[in-house]
PDB file of C-alpha atoms and ligand atoms in Angstrom:
ATOM      1  CA  UNK A 193     -56.770 110.431  11.504  1.00 83.00           C
ATOM      2  CA  UNK A 194     -58.708 107.315  10.386  1.00 95.00           C
ATOM      3  CA  UNK A 195     -58.364 106.821   6.692  1.00 98.00           C
ATOM      4  CA  UNK A 196     -61.453 106.204   4.428  1.00 98.00           C
ATOM      5  CA  UNK A 197     -61.940 104.092   1.209  1.00 98.00           C
ATOM      6  CA  UNK A 198     -64.665 103.995  -1.244  1.00 98.00           C
ATOM      7  CA  UNK A 199     -64.743 100.650  -3.281  1.00 98.00           C
ATOM      8  CA  UNK A 200     -67.276  99.662  -5.982  1.00 99.00           C
ATOM      9  CA  UNK A 201     -68.406  96.213  -6.111  1.00 98.00           C
ATOM     10  CA  UNK A 202     -67.081  95.983  -2.522  1.00 98.00           C
ATOM     11  CA  UNK A 203     -69.484  93.486  -1.215  1.00 98.00           C
ATOM     12  CA  UNK A 204     -68.430  90.203  -3.013  1.00 97.00           C
ATOM     13  CA  UNK A 205     -65.411  88.326  -4.332  1.00 96.00           C
ATOM     14  CA  UNK A 206     -62.327  90.453  -4.671  1.00 98.00           C
ATOM     15  CA  UNK A 207     -64.190  93.669  -3.646  1.00 98.00           C
ATOM     16  CA  UNK A 208     -65.235  91.816  -0.318  1.00 98.00           C
ATOM     17  CA  UNK A 209     -61.767  90.801   0.428  1.00 98.00           C
ATOM     18  CA  UNK A 210     -60.278  94.324  -0.229  1.00 98.00           C
ATOM     19  CA  UNK A 211     -63.103  95.742   2.094  1.00 98.00           C
ATOM     20  CA  UNK A 212     -62.225  93.227   4.871  1.00 98.00           C
ATOM     21  CA  UNK A 213     -58.543  94.098   4.479  1.00 98.00           C
ATOM     22  CA  UNK A 214     -59.134  97.730   4.883  1.00 98.00           C
ATOM     23  CA  UNK A 215     -61.453  97.153   7.887  1.00 98.00           C
ATOM     24  CA  UNK A 216     -58.728  95.071   9.466  1.00 98.00           C
ATOM     25  CA  UNK A 217     -56.362  97.897   8.835  1.00 98.00           C
ATOM     26  CA  UNK A 218     -58.508 100.228  10.902  1.00 98.00           C
ATOM     27  CA  UNK A 219     -59.930 102.149   7.762  1.00 98.00           C
ATOM     28  CA  UNK A 220     -63.490 103.491   7.511  1.00 98.00           C
ATOM     29  CA  UNK A 221     -64.810 101.571   4.491  1.00 98.00           C
ATOM     30  CA  UNK A 222     -67.641 102.700   2.133  1.00 98.00           C
ATOM     31  CA  UNK A 223     -68.600  99.645   0.153  1.00 98.00           C
ATOM     32  CA  UNK A 224     -70.759 100.025  -2.877  1.00 98.00           C
ATOM     33  CA  UNK A 225     -72.683  96.831  -3.809  1.00 98.00           C
ATOM     34  CA  UNK A 226     -75.093  96.077  -6.504  1.00 98.00           C
ATOM     35  CA  UNK A 227     -77.352  92.807  -5.926  1.00 98.00           C
ATOM     36  CA  UNK A 228     -75.997  91.960  -2.508  1.00 97.00           C
ATOM     37  CA  UNK A 229     -73.248  92.412   0.029  1.00 98.00           C
ATOM     38  CA  UNK A 230     -71.681  89.426   1.822  1.00 98.00           C
ATOM     39  CA  UNK A 231     -69.777  91.654   4.332  1.00 98.00           C
ATOM     40  CA  UNK A 232     -70.481  91.233   7.986  1.00 98.00           C
ATOM     41  CA  UNK A 233     -71.724  94.253   9.921  1.00 98.00           C
ATOM     42  CA  UNK A 234     -68.749  96.306  11.116  1.00 98.00           C
ATOM     43  CA  UNK A 235     -68.922  99.620  12.922  1.00 98.00           C
ATOM     44  CA  UNK A 236     -66.345 101.233  10.297  1.00 98.00           C
ATOM     45  CA  UNK A 237     -68.430  99.781   7.453  1.00 98.00           C
ATOM     46  CA  UNK A 238     -71.038 101.734   5.452  1.00 98.00           C
ATOM     47  CA  UNK A 239     -72.868 100.181   2.563  1.00 98.00           C
ATOM     48  CA  UNK A 240     -74.218 101.943  -0.569  1.00 98.00           C
ATOM     49  CA  UNK A 241     -76.121 100.275  -3.236  1.00 98.00           C
ATOM     50  CA  UNK A 242     -76.363 101.164  -6.912  1.00 98.00           C
ATOM     51  CA  UNK A 243     -76.751  99.502 -10.317  1.00 98.00           C
ATOM     52  CA  UNK A 244     -73.859 100.871 -12.142  1.00 98.00           C
ATOM     53  CA  UNK A 245     -75.316  99.875 -15.587  1.00 98.00           C
ATOM     54  CA  UNK A 246     -78.046 102.360 -15.024  1.00 98.00           C
ATOM     55  CA  UNK A 247     -77.122 106.085 -15.197  1.00 98.00           C
ATOM     56  CA  UNK A 248     -80.004 107.093 -12.959  1.00 98.00           C
ATOM     57  CA  UNK A 249     -78.805 104.680 -10.314  1.00 98.00           C
ATOM     58  CA  UNK A 250     -75.163 106.079 -10.643  1.00 98.00           C
ATOM     59  CA  UNK A 251     -76.605 109.665 -10.277  1.00 98.00           C
ATOM     60  CA  UNK A 252     -78.290 108.668  -7.151  1.00 98.00           C
ATOM     61  CA  UNK A 253     -75.030 107.203  -5.766  1.00 98.00           C
ATOM     62  CA  UNK A 254     -73.115 110.246  -6.734  1.00 98.00           C
ATOM     63  CA  UNK A 255     -75.402 112.448  -4.754  1.00 98.00           C
ATOM     64  CA  UNK A 256     -74.723 110.495  -1.610  1.00 98.00           C
ATOM     65  CA  UNK A 257     -70.931 110.304  -1.927  1.00 98.00           C
ATOM     66  CA  UNK A 258     -69.692 113.731  -0.974  1.00 97.00           C
ATOM     67  CA  UNK A 259     -71.425 113.274   2.411  1.00 97.00           C
ATOM     68  CA  UNK A 260     -69.594 110.159   2.924  1.00 98.00           C
ATOM     69  CA  UNK A 261     -66.037 111.508   2.330  1.00 95.00           C
ATOM     70  CA  UNK A 262     -63.424 112.759   2.288  1.00 98.00           C
ATOM     71  CA  UNK A 263     -61.550 109.735   0.831  1.00 98.00           C
ATOM     72  CA  UNK A 264     -58.087 108.698   1.039  1.00 98.00           C
ATOM     73  CA  UNK A 265     -58.528 106.014  -1.519  1.00 98.00           C
ATOM     74  CA  UNK A 266     -61.047 105.047  -4.138  1.00 99.00           C
ATOM     75  CA  UNK A 267     -60.882 101.671  -5.916  1.00 99.00           C
ATOM     76  CA  UNK A 268     -63.065 101.279  -9.015  1.00 99.00           C
ATOM     77  CA  UNK A 269     -63.549  97.497  -9.023  1.00 98.00           C
ATOM     78  CA  UNK A 270     -67.144  96.786 -10.078  1.00 98.00           C
ATOM     79  CA  UNK A 271     -67.115  94.839 -13.338  1.00 98.00           C
ATOM     80  CA  UNK A 272     -69.439  92.935 -15.554  1.00 97.00           C
ATOM     81  CA  UNK A 273     -68.032  90.203 -17.830  1.00 95.00           C
ATOM     82  CA  UNK A 274     -70.482  88.936 -20.402  1.00 97.00           C
ATOM     83  CA  UNK A 275     -69.308  87.188 -23.747  1.00 96.00           C
ATOM     84  CA  UNK A 276     -70.596  88.787 -26.875  1.00 98.00           C
ATOM     85  CA  UNK A 277     -72.403  85.637 -27.879  1.00 98.00           C
ATOM     86  CA  UNK A 278     -74.663  86.073 -24.723  1.00 97.00           C
ATOM     87  CA  UNK A 279     -75.893  89.557 -25.754  1.00 97.00           C
ATOM     88  CA  UNK A 280     -79.663  89.543 -26.377  1.00 96.00           C
ATOM     89  CA  UNK A 281     -79.556  93.214 -27.487  1.00 98.00           C
ATOM     90  CA  UNK A 282     -76.187  94.437 -28.782  1.00 98.00           C
ATOM     91  CA  UNK A 283     -76.764  98.132 -27.887  1.00 98.00           C
ATOM     92  CA  UNK A 284     -77.787  97.120 -24.340  1.00 98.00           C
ATOM     93  CA  UNK A 285     -74.735  94.840 -24.111  1.00 98.00           C
ATOM     94  CA  UNK A 286     -72.459  97.715 -25.131  1.00 98.00           C
ATOM     95  CA  UNK A 287     -74.188 100.280 -22.823  1.00 98.00           C
ATOM     96  CA  UNK A 288     -73.998  97.802 -19.708  1.00 98.00           C
ATOM     97  CA  UNK A 289     -70.294  97.225 -20.035  1.00 98.00           C
ATOM     98  CA  UNK A 290     -69.503 100.999 -20.783  1.00 98.00           C
ATOM     99  CA  UNK A 291     -71.636 102.137 -17.882  1.00 98.00           C
ATOM    100  CA  UNK A 292     -70.139  99.795 -15.387  1.00 99.00           C
ATOM    101  CA  UNK A 293     -66.591 100.239 -16.460  1.00 98.00           C
ATOM    102  CA  UNK A 294     -66.431 103.816 -17.744  1.00 98.00           C
ATOM    103  CA  UNK A 295     -69.568 106.030 -17.048  1.00 99.00           C
ATOM    104  CA  UNK A 296     -69.748 105.034 -13.343  1.00 99.00           C
ATOM    105  CA  UNK A 297     -65.951 105.702 -12.589  1.00 99.00           C
ATOM    106  CA  UNK A 298     -66.167 108.962 -14.565  1.00 99.00           C
ATOM    107  CA  UNK A 299     -69.298 110.173 -12.714  1.00 98.00           C
ATOM    108  CA  UNK A 300     -68.198 108.934  -9.365  1.00 98.00           C
ATOM    109  CA  UNK A 301     -64.774 110.647  -9.724  1.00 98.00           C
ATOM    110  CA  UNK A 302     -66.557 113.902 -10.829  1.00 98.00           C
ATOM    111  CA  UNK A 303     -68.927 113.720  -7.754  1.00 98.00           C
ATOM    112  CA  UNK A 304     -65.706 113.420  -5.522  1.00 98.00           C
ATOM    113  CA  UNK A 305     -64.036 116.446  -6.929  1.00 98.00           C
ATOM    114  CA  UNK A 306     -64.064 118.197  -3.514  1.00 97.00           C
ATOM    115  CA  UNK A 307     -63.991 115.157  -1.402  1.00 98.00           C
ATOM    116  CA  UNK A 308     -60.361 113.848  -1.466  1.00 98.00           C
ATOM    117  CA  UNK A 309     -58.131 113.722   1.510  1.00 98.00           C
ATOM    118  CA  UNK A 310     -54.481 115.067   1.324  1.00 97.00           C
ATOM    119  CA  UNK A 311     -52.057 112.402  -0.498  1.00 96.00           C
ATOM    120  CA  UNK A 312     -55.112 110.501  -1.739  1.00 98.00           C
ATOM    121  CA  UNK A 313     -54.902 107.556  -4.264  1.00 98.00           C
ATOM    122  CA  UNK A 314     -57.333 106.175  -6.890  1.00 99.00           C
ATOM    123  CA  UNK A 315     -56.914 102.697  -8.292  1.00 99.00           C
ATOM    124  CA  UNK A 316     -58.869 101.263 -11.215  1.00 99.00           C
ATOM    125  CA  UNK A 317     -59.044  97.516 -11.666  1.00 98.00           C
ATOM    126  CA  UNK A 318     -58.663  96.814 -15.298  1.00 98.00           C
ATOM    127  CA  UNK A 319     -57.581  93.541 -16.897  1.00 98.00           C
ATOM    128  CA  UNK A 320     -54.590  92.384 -19.016  1.00 96.00           C
ATOM    129  CA  UNK A 321     -57.362  92.151 -21.703  1.00 96.00           C
ATOM    130  CA  UNK A 322     -57.500  95.882 -21.918  1.00 98.00           C
ATOM    131  CA  UNK A 323     -54.447  95.524 -23.982  1.00 96.00           C
ATOM    132  CA  UNK A 324     -55.084  92.103 -25.807  1.00 94.00           C
ATOM    133  CA  UNK A 325     -57.817  91.710 -28.295  1.00 93.00           C
ATOM    134  CA  UNK A 326     -60.378  88.955 -27.511  1.00 95.00           C
ATOM    135  CA  UNK A 327     -63.049  88.263 -30.195  1.00 96.00           C
ATOM    136  CA  UNK A 328     -65.205  86.457 -27.683  1.00 96.00           C
ATOM    137  CA  UNK A 329     -65.342  89.315 -25.113  1.00 97.00           C
ATOM    138  CA  UNK A 330     -64.809  92.208 -27.367  1.00 98.00           C
ATOM    139  CA  UNK A 331     -67.225  94.662 -25.683  1.00 98.00           C
ATOM    140  CA  UNK A 332     -65.756  93.785 -22.311  1.00 98.00           C
ATOM    141  CA  UNK A 333     -62.112  94.274 -23.437  1.00 98.00           C
ATOM    142  CA  UNK A 334     -63.150  97.665 -25.179  1.00 98.00           C
ATOM    143  CA  UNK A 335     -64.779  98.778 -21.884  1.00 98.00           C
ATOM    144  CA  UNK A 336     -61.760  97.846 -19.656  1.00 98.00           C
ATOM    145  CA  UNK A 337     -59.580  99.569 -22.174  1.00 98.00           C
ATOM    146  CA  UNK A 338     -61.706 102.636 -21.866  1.00 98.00           C
ATOM    147  CA  UNK A 339     -61.503 102.453 -18.019  1.00 98.00           C
ATOM    148  CA  UNK A 340     -57.778 102.222 -18.258  1.00 98.00           C
ATOM    149  CA  UNK A 341     -57.240 105.169 -20.688  1.00 98.00           C
ATOM    150  CA  UNK A 342     -59.592 107.348 -18.725  1.00 99.00           C
ATOM    151  CA  UNK A 343     -57.803 106.604 -15.581  1.00 99.00           C
ATOM    152  CA  UNK A 344     -54.398 107.599 -16.983  1.00 98.00           C
ATOM    153  CA  UNK A 345     -56.233 110.921 -18.184  1.00 98.00           C
ATOM    154  CA  UNK A 346     -57.265 111.266 -14.410  1.00 98.00           C
ATOM    155  CA  UNK A 347     -53.560 110.822 -13.363  1.00 98.00           C
ATOM    156  CA  UNK A 348     -52.838 114.075 -15.398  1.00 98.00           C
ATOM    157  CA  UNK A 349     -55.857 116.008 -14.223  1.00 98.00           C
ATOM    158  CA  UNK A 350     -55.750 115.163 -10.510  1.00 98.00           C
ATOM    159  CA  UNK A 351     -51.983 115.399 -10.493  1.00 98.00           C
ATOM    160  CA  UNK A 352     -50.696 116.997  -7.099  1.00 97.00           C
ATOM    161  CA  UNK A 353     -53.950 116.039  -5.500  1.00 98.00           C
ATOM    162  CA  UNK A 354     -54.455 112.315  -6.169  1.00 98.00           C
ATOM    163  CA  UNK A 355     -52.207 109.605  -7.548  1.00 98.00           C
ATOM    164  CA  UNK A 356     -54.108 107.361 -10.164  1.00 99.00           C
ATOM    165  CA  UNK A 357     -53.082 103.968 -11.085  1.00 99.00           C
ATOM    166  CA  UNK A 358     -54.215 100.956 -12.857  1.00 99.00           C
ATOM    167  CA  UNK A 359     -53.951  97.195 -11.842  1.00 98.00           C
ATOM    168  CA  UNK A 360     -54.431  94.748 -14.547  1.00 98.00           C
ATOM    169  CA  UNK A 361     -55.215  91.350 -13.007  1.00 97.00           C
ATOM    170  CA  UNK A 362     -54.641  88.139 -14.884  1.00 93.00           C
ATOM    171  CA  UNK A 363     -56.191  84.890 -13.479  1.00 91.00           C
ATOM    172  CA  UNK A 364     -56.894  85.836  -9.948  1.00 95.00           C
ATOM    173  CA  UNK A 365     -59.985  83.755  -9.134  1.00 95.00           C
ATOM    174  CA  UNK A 366     -61.960  81.770 -11.530  1.00 93.00           C
ATOM    175  CA  UNK A 367     -65.832  82.236 -11.608  1.00 89.00           C
ATOM    176  CA  UNK A 368     -67.820  79.334 -10.342  1.00 91.00           C
ATOM    177  CA  UNK A 369     -69.076  78.573 -14.085  1.00 90.00           C
ATOM    178  CA  UNK A 370     -65.501  78.139 -15.325  1.00 91.00           C
ATOM    179  CA  UNK A 371     -64.865  74.314 -15.710  1.00 93.00           C
ATOM    180  CA  UNK A 372     -61.799  72.428 -15.160  1.00 95.00           C
ATOM    181  CA  UNK A 373     -60.772  72.387 -18.709  1.00 94.00           C
ATOM    182  CA  UNK A 374     -61.032  76.126 -19.093  1.00 92.00           C
ATOM    183  CA  UNK A 375     -59.103  76.638 -15.828  1.00 93.00           C
ATOM    184  CA  UNK A 376     -56.206  74.278 -16.933  1.00 93.00           C
ATOM    185  CA  UNK A 377     -56.162  75.997 -20.407  1.00 90.00           C
ATOM    186  CA  UNK A 378     -55.921  79.431 -18.813  1.00 90.00           C
ATOM    187  CA  UNK A 379     -53.241  78.480 -16.252  1.00 91.00           C
ATOM    188  CA  UNK A 380     -51.277  76.821 -19.054  1.00 89.00           C
ATOM    189  CA  UNK A 381     -50.935  80.228 -20.633  1.00 87.00           C
ATOM    190  CA  UNK A 382     -49.345  81.631 -17.496  1.00 91.00           C
ATOM    191  CA  UNK A 383     -45.719  81.768 -16.505  1.00 93.00           C
ATOM    192  CA  UNK A 384     -46.514  81.192 -12.849  1.00 93.00           C
ATOM    193  CA  UNK A 385     -49.158  78.555 -13.670  1.00 92.00           C
ATOM    194  CA  UNK A 386     -51.378  79.133 -10.484  1.00 94.00           C
ATOM    195  CA  UNK A 387     -54.530  80.845  -9.752  1.00 95.00           C
ATOM    196  CA  UNK A 388     -53.163  83.918  -8.010  1.00 96.00           C
ATOM    197  CA  UNK A 389     -55.773  84.596  -5.336  1.00 97.00           C
ATOM    198  CA  UNK A 390     -57.114  87.927  -4.246  1.00 98.00           C
ATOM    199  CA  UNK A 391     -54.301  88.478  -1.986  1.00 98.00           C
ATOM    200  CA  UNK A 392     -52.174  89.405  -4.960  1.00 98.00           C
ATOM    201  CA  UNK A 393     -54.398  92.406  -5.830  1.00 98.00           C
ATOM    202  CA  UNK A 394     -54.506  93.264  -1.963  1.00 98.00           C
ATOM    203  CA  UNK A 395     -50.683  93.449  -2.055  1.00 98.00           C
ATOM    204  CA  UNK A 396     -50.727  95.539  -5.066  1.00 98.00           C
ATOM    205  CA  UNK A 397     -53.074  98.038  -3.781  1.00 98.00           C
ATOM    206  CA  UNK A 398     -51.033  98.195  -0.513  1.00 98.00           C
ATOM    207  CA  UNK A 399     -48.082  98.954  -2.508  1.00 98.00           C
ATOM    208  CA  UNK A 400     -49.718 101.625  -4.627  1.00 98.00           C
ATOM    209  CA  UNK A 401     -51.146 103.668  -1.721  1.00 98.00           C
ATOM    210  CA  UNK A 402     -47.561 103.751  -0.158  1.00 97.00           C
ATOM    211  CA  UNK A 403     -45.749 104.624  -3.230  1.00 98.00           C
ATOM    212  CA  UNK A 404     -45.448 108.461  -3.592  1.00 97.00           C
ATOM    213  CA  UNK A 405     -43.420 108.248  -6.783  1.00 98.00           C
ATOM    214  CA  UNK A 406     -45.974 106.140  -8.643  1.00 98.00           C
ATOM    215  CA  UNK A 407     -48.911 107.780 -10.540  1.00 98.00           C
ATOM    216  CA  UNK A 408     -50.119 107.116 -14.118  1.00 98.00           C
ATOM    217  CA  UNK A 409     -48.807 103.545 -14.086  1.00 98.00           C
ATOM    218  CA  UNK A 410     -50.350 100.327 -15.271  1.00 98.00           C
ATOM    219  CA  UNK A 411     -49.353  97.465 -13.013  1.00 98.00           C
ATOM    220  CA  UNK A 412     -49.750  93.917 -14.400  1.00 98.00           C
ATOM    221  CA  UNK A 413     -50.479  91.280 -11.611  1.00 98.00           C
ATOM    222  CA  UNK A 414     -51.129  88.441 -13.768  1.00 96.00           C
ATOM    223  CA  UNK A 415     -48.647  85.640 -13.225  1.00 96.00           C
ATOM    224  CA  UNK A 416     -46.946  86.447 -16.422  1.00 94.00           C
ATOM    225  CA  UNK A 417     -49.895  85.808 -18.567  1.00 93.00           C
ATOM    226  CA  UNK A 418     -49.676  88.753 -20.639  1.00 93.00           C
ATOM    227  CA  UNK A 419     -46.000  87.849 -21.543  1.00 91.00           C
ATOM    228  CA  UNK A 420     -46.923  84.171 -21.888  1.00 88.00           C
ATOM    229  CA  UNK A 421     -49.594  84.899 -24.440  1.00 70.00           C
ATOM    230  CA  UNK A 422     -46.600  85.950 -26.715  1.00 70.00           C
ATOM    231  CA  UNK A 423     -44.281  83.189 -25.884  1.00 65.00           C
ATOM    232  CA  UNK A 424     -45.696  80.905 -28.521  1.00 66.00           C
ATOM    233  CA  UNK A 425     -45.283  83.373 -31.110  1.00 63.00           C
ATOM    234  CA  UNK A 426     -41.575  83.861 -30.542  1.00 64.00           C
ATOM    235  CA  UNK A 427     -38.880  81.999 -32.571  1.00 65.00           C
ATOM    236  CA  UNK A 428     -37.527  78.891 -31.150  1.00 58.00           C
ATOM    237  CA  UNK A 429     -34.070  79.355 -32.544  1.00 55.00           C
TER     238      UNK A 429
HETATM  239  N1  LIG B 677     -61.206  87.286 -11.219  1.00 60.12           N
HETATM  240  C1  LIG B 677     -60.203  87.363 -12.066  1.00 60.12           C
HETATM  241  O1  LIG B 677     -59.545  86.337 -12.193  1.00 60.12           O
HETATM  242  C2  LIG B 677     -59.944  88.634 -12.704  1.00 60.12           C
HETATM  243  C3  LIG B 677     -59.237  88.557 -13.948  1.00 60.12           C
HETATM  244  C4  LIG B 677     -59.188  89.859 -14.597  1.00 60.12           C
HETATM  245  C5  LIG B 677     -59.702  90.972 -14.073  1.00 60.12           C
HETATM  246  N2  LIG B 677     -60.362  90.992 -12.985  1.00 60.12           N
HETATM  247  C6  LIG B 677     -61.141  92.179 -12.506  1.00 60.12           C
HETATM  248  O2  LIG B 677     -60.948  92.210 -11.066  1.00 60.12           O
HETATM  249  C7  LIG B 677     -62.143  92.906 -10.423  1.00 60.12           C
HETATM  250  C8  LIG B 677     -62.624  91.975  -9.363  1.00 60.12           C
HETATM  251  O3  LIG B 677     -62.799  90.583  -9.987  1.00 60.12           O
HETATM  252  P1  LIG B 677     -63.872  89.652  -9.522  1.00 60.12           P
HETATM  253  O4  LIG B 677     -63.560  88.335 -10.109  1.00 60.12           O
HETATM  254  O5  LIG B 677     -64.149  89.837  -8.001  1.00 60.12           O
HETATM  255  O6  LIG B 677     -65.104  90.251 -10.209  1.00 60.12           O
HETATM  256  P2  LIG B 677     -66.565  89.860 -10.404  1.00 60.12           P
HETATM  257  O7  LIG B 677     -66.960  88.454  -9.766  1.00 60.12           O
HETATM  258  O8  LIG B 677     -67.093  90.059 -11.868  1.00 60.12           O
HETATM  259  O9  LIG B 677     -67.381  91.001  -9.444  1.00 60.12           O
HETATM  260  C9  LIG B 677     -67.450  92.266  -9.861  1.00 60.12           C
HETATM  261  C10 LIG B 677     -68.362  92.951  -8.791  1.00 60.12           C
HETATM  262  O10 LIG B 677     -69.023  93.868  -9.662  1.00 60.12           O
HETATM  263  C11 LIG B 677     -70.267  94.069  -9.352  1.00 60.12           C
HETATM  264  N3  LIG B 677     -71.063  94.430 -10.444  1.00 60.12           N
HETATM  265  C12 LIG B 677     -71.351  93.729 -11.507  1.00 60.12           C
HETATM  266  N4  LIG B 677     -72.276  94.312 -12.333  1.00 60.12           N
HETATM  267  C13 LIG B 677     -72.773  95.485 -11.551  1.00 60.12           C
HETATM  268  C14 LIG B 677     -73.547  96.527 -11.800  1.00 60.12           C
HETATM  269  N5  LIG B 677     -74.381  96.443 -12.957  1.00 60.12           N
HETATM  270  N6  LIG B 677     -73.578  97.492 -10.972  1.00 60.12           N
HETATM  271  C15 LIG B 677     -72.896  97.548  -9.972  1.00 60.12           C
HETATM  272  N7  LIG B 677     -72.035  96.587  -9.586  1.00 60.12           N
HETATM  273  C16 LIG B 677     -71.949  95.488 -10.540  1.00 60.12           C
HETATM  274  C17 LIG B 677     -70.623  92.663  -8.786  1.00 60.12           C
HETATM  275  O11 LIG B 677     -71.795  92.749  -7.943  1.00 60.12           O
HETATM  276  P3  LIG B 677     -73.090  92.054  -8.313  1.00 60.12           P
HETATM  277  O12 LIG B 677     -72.644  90.432  -8.443  1.00 60.12           O
HETATM  278  O13 LIG B 677     -73.904  92.282  -7.088  1.00 60.12           O
HETATM  279  O14 LIG B 677     -73.717  92.585  -9.493  1.00 60.12           O
HETATM  280  C18 LIG B 677     -69.407  92.316  -7.969  1.00 60.12           C
HETATM  281  O15 LIG B 677     -69.390  92.817  -6.743  1.00 60.12           O
HETATM  282  C19 LIG B 677     -63.019  93.198 -11.637  1.00 60.12           C
HETATM  283  O16 LIG B 677     -62.769  94.455 -12.124  1.00 60.12           O
HETATM  284  C20 LIG B 677     -62.563  92.147 -12.761  1.00 60.12           C
HETATM  285  O17 LIG B 677     -62.861  92.742 -14.113  1.00 60.12           O
HETATM  286  C21 LIG B 677     -60.644  89.756 -12.282  1.00 60.12           C
END
């Protein structure tokens, strides 16, 4: 039977690459998008719109989801990444990050309680900065840490029905606003020293959905940046 995936933030950047990958593999793809989708029309593609920073919009999405399942795979990929210094209103800054990274995955997963296929998987895309403090992006880091911890609770709650894992990307694809100096600095803090590309996350997802022994795990796909961050702190002799 044709397999079916729901992916949030599935219309652009990594989400778009994942949507295209699963379409190419013959899956039915339900791709959520917020502002726009860059996916080409495809007979196996359904698009659903929601602003995941808005609880009413999340509720509206959740009402549609059971009718679009059952799902073999759900990827919580949508993310907002705003430095604390850009916050106009701190409470709004916090709720935006919490809603996109925690409230939406929690509500979507609750809405799908009876909409899982046999041997299903859920994958949450977190960040190595869920485990590393960063004073410039403290609210983003706290939200990703929340997503990660909640996902591991779901590995417990959904055990026997859905395997739940977390992927922590490192420098996969820089944003257009990242200048050359920033890019060089980040890559100098990585053991592999290269922008890894979306394919690295596609490979990690492909592994996780085929790994019956793996649930409740946190997989770093970061070119060794998490370890490299600590390298300068080790004693030289
Ligand atoms: N790129 C990297 O190197 C890197 C590093 C570490 C972790 N990650 C994680 O990997 C995942 C994908 O990365 P990416 O670079 O493709 O992320 P991205 O460019 O930040 O895209 C995130 C997606 O989330 C959607 N989104 C943002 N705000 C939303 C909202 N309010 N409601 C609904 N959707 C919203 C965006 O859609 P709109 O633009 O339409 O709002 C977009 O499709 C993310 O979870 C990210 O945190 C990426």
